[in-house]
Amino acid sequence: MRQAQDRLGLRLVLLVALVGFAAGAAAQLDQHHALNDVPCQACHGAAEPPTAVATEQCLGCHGPLEDLGALTEKVSPTNPHSTPHGATFAECDLCHRVHGPSENFCAQCHDFKFTVP
Amino acid sequence: MSNKQTHRFQALTRRQLLKAGGASMLGGLALGAAGLSRQARAEAMPDKMPAKWDEEVDVVVVGSGFAGLAAAHEAAKAGASVALLEKMRTPGGNSIISGGVIAAAGSPLQAKQGIKDSPDSLYEDMLKAGLYLNQPELARIVADQSVETVQWTIDELGVEYSGLSHMGGHAVPRSYSVASGSGAGIIEPQLARLKELAVEPRTGMLLKRLLRDDDGRVKGVIVHRGFRHPDLESGTPVAIKARRAVVMASGGFGADPVFRALQDPRLGGDLDTTNQPGATAEALRAALHAGCILVQPSWIQLGPWTSPDERGFGMAPHFVQGVTASYGLWVDTRTGKRFVNELADRKTRADAILAAGNKTIAFADAKGYGKGTMDTSQQRLGRMKRSGALMEYGSLEEMARAHDIPVSELKATVKAFNDSVDAGKDSEFGRYMAANVDKIDTPPYYVMRLSPKIHHTMGGCAINSRAQALDVLSNQPIPGLYVAGEASGGVHGASRLGSCAYADCLTFGRIAGRNAAAQERWA
């Protein structure tokens, strides 16, 4: 139950973030994580120097992918979290950068004007 | 693609080479080497082998589309250690975004539907579309092994198919349709099986050089790890030793306007392509530098079923090919008449559209849409309409007005076709008439405008039936180098038939992987 509430909370935060970024706010995701009491080690562990974070790690808190897909179901012209190209095109870090500006990976082939938080 | 990028397709800079090899790899002309021998020697420009290899494996596979994954699969199954390299950030190349059809001549599905077919018939179709420029030996292998290849995807990979499609230029419906509707339905199971074999694609790995020693053998590669497309200078050089062989499965050059323009000056510039942005020629250039022979590169295929109202491959082929080619009509908007057999091969159709100045549309009625698509929920219909590619009209008159078509001619065209449906035979163009083709008479009418886009590059490295690359000086196999898929040339001649790339890439990828793993080790 507690976990479910946490998850709901996270999704609400995400939703707020989505709306916020769509409105043109610009902050990096590391700041966003820090503000929500998620320290570096929560994602990177104790490794020095820190290594890249796998999609499974992101989905551990934000997932599963289907739930993210439900959050962005209404995004036009298509749902960014529901790709016909398979799991390898659903790696979080193709679009979302935590320590730098995110990018619209789909745009390399499609005219999808997504604003990526 | 930006000019900035295109300028980067220049040859490697000297600085780059020094960075990569630690010492100059430009080795002088090997004038002292023996003359032509059965084992092709690297006479023109042997590479200096690196003093130290950063990694060692049995087989290096360059590229992670159908051919590369199939090669890695067979090599790993044979017990070889494999480095599977992909330069882009995602695996799968063009294969993973492709349309999801694979030719199989004389298949179980055909037998079930009472369709008579044979490898000979597929072979004939391939050569006819290819203007008889295909290397017969190579086309023969693809045709003869087509059923076995599809069966392999089912038995070995667990790929699911939903039925048969009729692709242009094929005598009969013989193309298995991937159930999920795209190449991802094969690439994903390929990746999953490879993972079980402990092989995973390493993304961001750009091939810079095939290292060919002065004994003529390819012994490894220089790659840039951490490559970020399209910056060819990005990443860090790494030398990987290939103890047995290198398989080049690096794809074509459909998204490389500079290399395209070298082969066909009309096809440079900003022409749209169905290809992913990584379909560029630098790996092919590296292969040529190592002594491969570039064959038939001017044959660059335009897909005839694309729309100017959306970017790239888009959703148009599903409608234009899947629906209108069998159940609808293509008309010249200036005349209201049909201008080509809608099921002809790609080149015939693309040339006809271009000859009409692209002033052409493909359309079908509501019944035709239902028969040609598996879009029962009409979800795809909605998406195609929202994207602006698909237009809907309540009557032929309305459609004619919207597209500036002479309405009486258009109606006469539809009537002539409906008469052909009654007769069971297309009197005008001899188009194949499936048993369930119906008259065009039920609104709404769905329309797409046509505009061919760069789709496939038939040319590439010359290979033999074992997928060995041939040497530019001796014409003999280059020891330690195999080429498969779109990176090779000769299988398809002047024009590839739809659904034959899958067959080609998987068949020759497997051949290359098996032979690479069986090649004797040099170290």
Short mmCIF file of N, CA, C and O in Angstrom, two decimals, chain B residues 141-210:
data_model
loop_
_atom_site.label_atom_id
_atom_site.label_comp_id
_atom_site.label_asym_id
_atom_site.label_seq_id
_atom_site.Cartn_x
_atom_site.Cartn_y
_atom_site.Cartn_z
N ILE B 141 20.64 -18.33 -54.53
CA ILE B 141 20.74 -18.73 -53.12
C ILE B 141 19.58 -18.16 -52.31
O ILE B 141 18.94 -18.86 -51.52
N VAL B 142 19.29 -16.87 -52.54
CA VAL B 142 18.20 -16.23 -51.80
C VAL B 142 16.86 -16.91 -52.10
O VAL B 142 16.08 -17.22 -51.20
N ALA B 143 16.63 -17.17 -53.40
CA ALA B 143 15.35 -17.78 -53.80
C ALA B 143 15.25 -19.21 -53.27
O ALA B 143 14.23 -19.59 -52.68
N ASP B 144 16.31 -19.98 -53.47
CA ASP B 144 16.26 -21.40 -53.10
C ASP B 144 16.12 -21.59 -51.59
O ASP B 144 15.52 -22.55 -51.13
N GLN B 145 16.70 -20.67 -50.81
CA GLN B 145 16.69 -20.86 -49.35
C GLN B 145 15.59 -20.04 -48.67
O GLN B 145 15.55 -19.96 -47.44
N SER B 146 14.70 -19.44 -49.47
CA SER B 146 13.74 -18.50 -48.87
C SER B 146 12.81 -19.18 -47.86
O SER B 146 12.56 -18.65 -46.78
N VAL B 147 12.30 -20.35 -48.21
CA VAL B 147 11.39 -21.02 -47.28
C VAL B 147 12.14 -21.45 -46.02
O VAL B 147 11.67 -21.27 -44.90
N GLU B 148 13.33 -22.00 -46.23
CA GLU B 148 14.15 -22.43 -45.10
C GLU B 148 14.45 -21.26 -44.17
O GLU B 148 14.44 -21.39 -42.94
N THR B 149 14.71 -20.09 -44.76
CA THR B 149 15.04 -18.91 -43.95
C THR B 149 13.84 -18.47 -43.09
O THR B 149 13.99 -18.20 -41.90
N VAL B 150 12.67 -18.43 -43.71
CA VAL B 150 11.48 -18.07 -42.92
C VAL B 150 11.22 -19.10 -41.84
O VAL B 150 10.91 -18.76 -40.69
N GLN B 151 11.39 -20.36 -42.20
CA GLN B 151 11.18 -21.44 -41.22
C GLN B 151 12.16 -21.29 -40.05
O GLN B 151 11.80 -21.51 -38.89
N TRP B 152 13.38 -20.87 -40.37
CA TRP B 152 14.39 -20.63 -39.32
C TRP B 152 13.95 -19.53 -38.37
O TRP B 152 14.11 -19.63 -37.16
N THR B 153 13.35 -18.48 -38.91
CA THR B 153 12.89 -17.39 -38.02
C THR B 153 11.78 -17.88 -37.09
O THR B 153 11.66 -17.40 -35.98
N ILE B 154 11.02 -18.85 -37.57
CA ILE B 154 9.93 -19.40 -36.74
C ILE B 154 10.49 -20.38 -35.71
O ILE B 154 10.24 -20.25 -34.51
N ASP B 155 11.29 -21.32 -36.19
CA ASP B 155 11.79 -22.38 -35.30
C ASP B 155 12.85 -21.87 -34.34
O ASP B 155 12.86 -22.22 -33.16
N GLU B 156 13.77 -21.09 -34.85
CA GLU B 156 14.93 -20.69 -34.05
C GLU B 156 14.64 -19.42 -33.23
O GLU B 156 15.15 -19.25 -32.14
N LEU B 157 13.84 -18.52 -33.82
CA LEU B 157 13.63 -17.23 -33.16
C LEU B 157 12.23 -17.08 -32.56
O LEU B 157 11.99 -16.20 -31.75
N GLY B 158 11.30 -17.89 -33.03
CA GLY B 158 9.93 -17.77 -32.54
C GLY B 158 9.19 -16.58 -33.13
O GLY B 158 8.29 -16.02 -32.50
N VAL B 159 9.57 -16.17 -34.34
CA VAL B 159 8.89 -15.03 -34.97
C VAL B 159 7.46 -15.42 -35.33
O VAL B 159 7.19 -16.54 -35.76
N GLU B 160 6.55 -14.46 -35.14
CA GLU B 160 5.14 -14.71 -35.46
C GLU B 160 4.73 -13.97 -36.71
O GLU B 160 5.08 -12.80 -36.89
N TYR B 161 4.00 -14.65 -37.58
CA TYR B 161 3.51 -14.07 -38.82
C TYR B 161 1.99 -14.09 -38.84
O TYR B 161 1.36 -14.97 -38.26
N SER B 162 1.44 -13.11 -39.56
CA SER B 162 -0.02 -12.99 -39.54
C SER B 162 -0.68 -13.38 -40.86
O SER B 162 -1.89 -13.45 -40.95
N GLY B 163 0.10 -13.62 -41.90
CA GLY B 163 -0.51 -13.98 -43.18
C GLY B 163 0.43 -13.67 -44.32
O GLY B 163 1.62 -13.43 -44.11
N LEU B 164 -0.12 -13.67 -45.54
CA LEU B 164 0.69 -13.42 -46.73
C LEU B 164 0.33 -12.07 -47.34
O LEU B 164 -0.83 -11.68 -47.38
N SER B 165 1.35 -11.36 -47.84
CA SER B 165 1.12 -10.12 -48.57
C SER B 165 1.55 -10.31 -50.01
O SER B 165 2.42 -11.13 -50.30
N HIS B 166 0.95 -9.51 -50.88
CA HIS B 166 1.38 -9.52 -52.27
C HIS B 166 2.18 -8.26 -52.55
O HIS B 166 1.63 -7.17 -52.65
N MET B 167 3.48 -8.41 -52.66
CA MET B 167 4.35 -7.27 -52.93
C MET B 167 4.53 -7.12 -54.43
O MET B 167 4.48 -8.09 -55.19
N GLY B 168 4.76 -5.85 -54.85
CA GLY B 168 4.90 -5.56 -56.27
C GLY B 168 5.99 -6.37 -56.94
O GLY B 168 7.06 -6.58 -56.37
N GLY B 169 5.72 -6.81 -58.18
CA GLY B 169 6.72 -7.52 -58.97
C GLY B 169 6.80 -9.01 -58.69
O GLY B 169 7.52 -9.73 -59.38
N HIS B 170 6.08 -9.47 -57.69
CA HIS B 170 6.02 -10.91 -57.41
C HIS B 170 4.84 -11.51 -58.17
O HIS B 170 3.75 -10.93 -58.21
N ALA B 171 5.05 -12.70 -58.74
CA ALA B 171 4.00 -13.33 -59.54
C ALA B 171 2.77 -13.65 -58.70
O ALA B 171 1.65 -13.60 -59.21
N VAL B 172 3.00 -13.98 -57.44
CA VAL B 172 1.90 -14.39 -56.56
C VAL B 172 2.14 -13.83 -55.16
O VAL B 172 3.25 -13.40 -54.84
N PRO B 173 1.12 -13.84 -54.30
CA PRO B 173 1.37 -13.48 -52.90
C PRO B 173 2.30 -14.52 -52.28
O PRO B 173 1.99 -15.70 -52.31
N ARG B 174 3.44 -14.06 -51.79
CA ARG B 174 4.39 -15.01 -51.20
C ARG B 174 5.17 -14.40 -50.03
O ARG B 174 6.09 -15.03 -49.52
N SER B 175 4.78 -13.21 -49.60
CA SER B 175 5.56 -12.55 -48.55
C SER B 175 4.89 -12.72 -47.19
O SER B 175 3.76 -12.27 -46.98
N TYR B 176 5.59 -13.39 -46.28
CA TYR B 176 5.09 -13.55 -44.92
C TYR B 176 5.07 -12.18 -44.24
O TYR B 176 6.06 -11.45 -44.29
N SER B 177 3.94 -11.85 -43.60
CA SER B 177 3.83 -10.58 -42.90
C SER B 177 4.12 -10.78 -41.42
O SER B 177 3.46 -11.59 -40.76
N VAL B 178 5.08 -10.06 -40.92
CA VAL B 178 5.41 -10.13 -39.49
C VAL B 178 4.19 -9.63 -38.70
O VAL B 178 3.65 -8.56 -38.99
N ALA B 179 3.78 -10.40 -37.71
CA ALA B 179 2.53 -10.10 -37.00
C ALA B 179 2.53 -8.70 -36.38
O ALA B 179 1.53 -8.00 -36.42
N SER B 180 3.67 -8.29 -35.86
CA SER B 180 3.70 -6.98 -35.19
C SER B 180 3.75 -5.83 -36.20
O SER B 180 3.70 -4.66 -35.81
N GLY B 181 3.87 -6.15 -37.49
CA GLY B 181 3.76 -5.12 -38.50
C GLY B 181 5.06 -4.43 -38.89
O GLY B 181 5.07 -3.56 -39.76
N SER B 182 6.17 -4.80 -38.26
CA SER B 182 7.43 -4.19 -38.68
C SER B 182 8.60 -5.13 -38.40
O SER B 182 8.45 -6.17 -37.74
N GLY B 183 9.77 -4.72 -38.88
CA GLY B 183 10.97 -5.54 -38.72
C GLY B 183 11.35 -5.77 -37.27
O GLY B 183 12.10 -6.71 -36.97
N ALA B 184 10.85 -4.92 -36.37
CA ALA B 184 11.13 -5.12 -34.94
C ALA B 184 10.67 -6.50 -34.50
O ALA B 184 11.24 -7.09 -33.58
N GLY B 185 9.65 -7.03 -35.19
CA GLY B 185 9.13 -8.36 -34.85
C GLY B 185 10.10 -9.49 -35.15
O GLY B 185 9.89 -10.62 -34.73
N ILE B 186 11.17 -9.18 -35.90
CA ILE B 186 12.24 -10.16 -36.11
C ILE B 186 13.50 -9.75 -35.34
O ILE B 186 14.16 -10.57 -34.72
N ILE B 187 13.81 -8.45 -35.37
CA ILE B 187 15.02 -7.98 -34.69
C ILE B 187 14.96 -8.27 -33.19
O ILE B 187 15.94 -8.72 -32.60
N GLU B 188 13.82 -8.02 -32.59
CA GLU B 188 13.73 -8.25 -31.14
C GLU B 188 13.98 -9.72 -30.76
O GLU B 188 14.77 -9.98 -29.86
N PRO B 189 13.34 -10.68 -31.44
CA PRO B 189 13.68 -12.08 -31.14
C PRO B 189 15.15 -12.40 -31.46
O PRO B 189 15.77 -13.20 -30.74
N GLN B 190 15.70 -11.77 -32.50
CA GLN B 190 17.12 -12.00 -32.79
C GLN B 190 17.99 -11.54 -31.62
O GLN B 190 18.90 -12.24 -31.19
N LEU B 191 17.68 -10.34 -31.11
CA LEU B 191 18.45 -9.80 -29.98
C LEU B 191 18.29 -10.68 -28.74
O LEU B 191 19.24 -10.91 -28.00
N ALA B 192 17.07 -11.17 -28.54
CA ALA B 192 16.81 -12.00 -27.36
C ALA B 192 17.61 -13.30 -27.42
O ALA B 192 18.21 -13.73 -26.44
N ARG B 193 17.61 -13.94 -28.61
CA ARG B 193 18.37 -15.19 -28.76
C ARG B 193 19.87 -14.94 -28.61
O ARG B 193 20.59 -15.72 -28.00
N LEU B 194 20.32 -13.81 -29.15
CA LEU B 194 21.75 -13.47 -29.03
C LEU B 194 22.13 -13.27 -27.57
O LEU B 194 23.22 -13.65 -27.15
N LYS B 195 21.24 -12.67 -26.83
CA LYS B 195 21.51 -12.44 -25.40
C LYS B 195 21.71 -13.79 -24.70
O LYS B 195 22.60 -13.94 -23.87
N GLU B 196 20.88 -14.76 -25.08
CA GLU B 196 21.05 -16.11 -24.52
C GLU B 196 22.41 -16.69 -24.89
O GLU B 196 22.98 -17.49 -24.17
N LEU B 197 22.91 -16.28 -26.05
CA LEU B 197 24.23 -16.75 -26.50
C LEU B 197 25.34 -15.83 -25.99
O LEU B 197 26.47 -15.89 -26.45
N ALA B 198 24.97 -14.95 -25.06
CA ALA B 198 25.93 -14.03 -24.42
C ALA B 198 26.53 -13.01 -25.40
O ALA B 198 27.66 -12.58 -25.24
N VAL B 199 25.76 -12.64 -26.43
CA VAL B 199 26.21 -11.60 -27.34
C VAL B 199 25.22 -10.45 -27.29
O VAL B 199 24.02 -10.64 -27.48
N GLU B 200 25.73 -9.25 -27.01
CA GLU B 200 24.86 -8.07 -27.03
C GLU B 200 25.47 -7.00 -27.91
O GLU B 200 26.70 -6.85 -27.94
N PRO B 201 24.63 -6.30 -28.66
CA PRO B 201 25.18 -5.25 -29.52
C PRO B 201 25.81 -4.15 -28.67
O PRO B 201 25.26 -3.79 -27.63
N ARG B 202 26.93 -3.66 -29.12
CA ARG B 202 27.59 -2.54 -28.45
C ARG B 202 27.35 -1.29 -29.29
O ARG B 202 27.89 -1.18 -30.39
N THR B 203 26.54 -0.39 -28.77
CA THR B 203 26.17 0.79 -29.56
C THR B 203 27.24 1.87 -29.45
O THR B 203 28.12 1.81 -28.59
N GLY B 204 27.15 2.84 -30.36
CA GLY B 204 28.12 3.93 -30.36
C GLY B 204 29.51 3.49 -30.82
O GLY B 204 30.51 4.11 -30.46
N MET B 205 29.58 2.39 -31.59
CA MET B 205 30.87 1.87 -32.06
C MET B 205 30.97 2.04 -33.58
O MET B 205 30.37 1.29 -34.35
N LEU B 206 31.74 3.02 -33.99
CA LEU B 206 31.86 3.35 -35.42
C LEU B 206 33.07 2.68 -36.04
O LEU B 206 34.20 2.84 -35.56
N LEU B 207 32.85 1.95 -37.13
CA LEU B 207 33.97 1.35 -37.85
C LEU B 207 34.75 2.46 -38.56
O LEU B 207 34.20 3.24 -39.33
N LYS B 208 36.07 2.51 -38.30
CA LYS B 208 36.92 3.48 -38.98
C LYS B 208 37.77 2.79 -40.04
O LYS B 208 37.97 3.31 -41.13
N ARG B 209 38.32 1.67 -39.71
CA ARG B 209 39.23 0.98 -40.60
C ARG B 209 39.11 -0.53 -40.47
O ARG B 209 39.00 -1.05 -39.37
N LEU B 210 39.12 -1.22 -41.62
CA LEU B 210 39.34 -2.65 -41.62
C LEU B 210 40.84 -2.81 -41.75
O LEU B 210 41.45 -2.24 -42.66
#
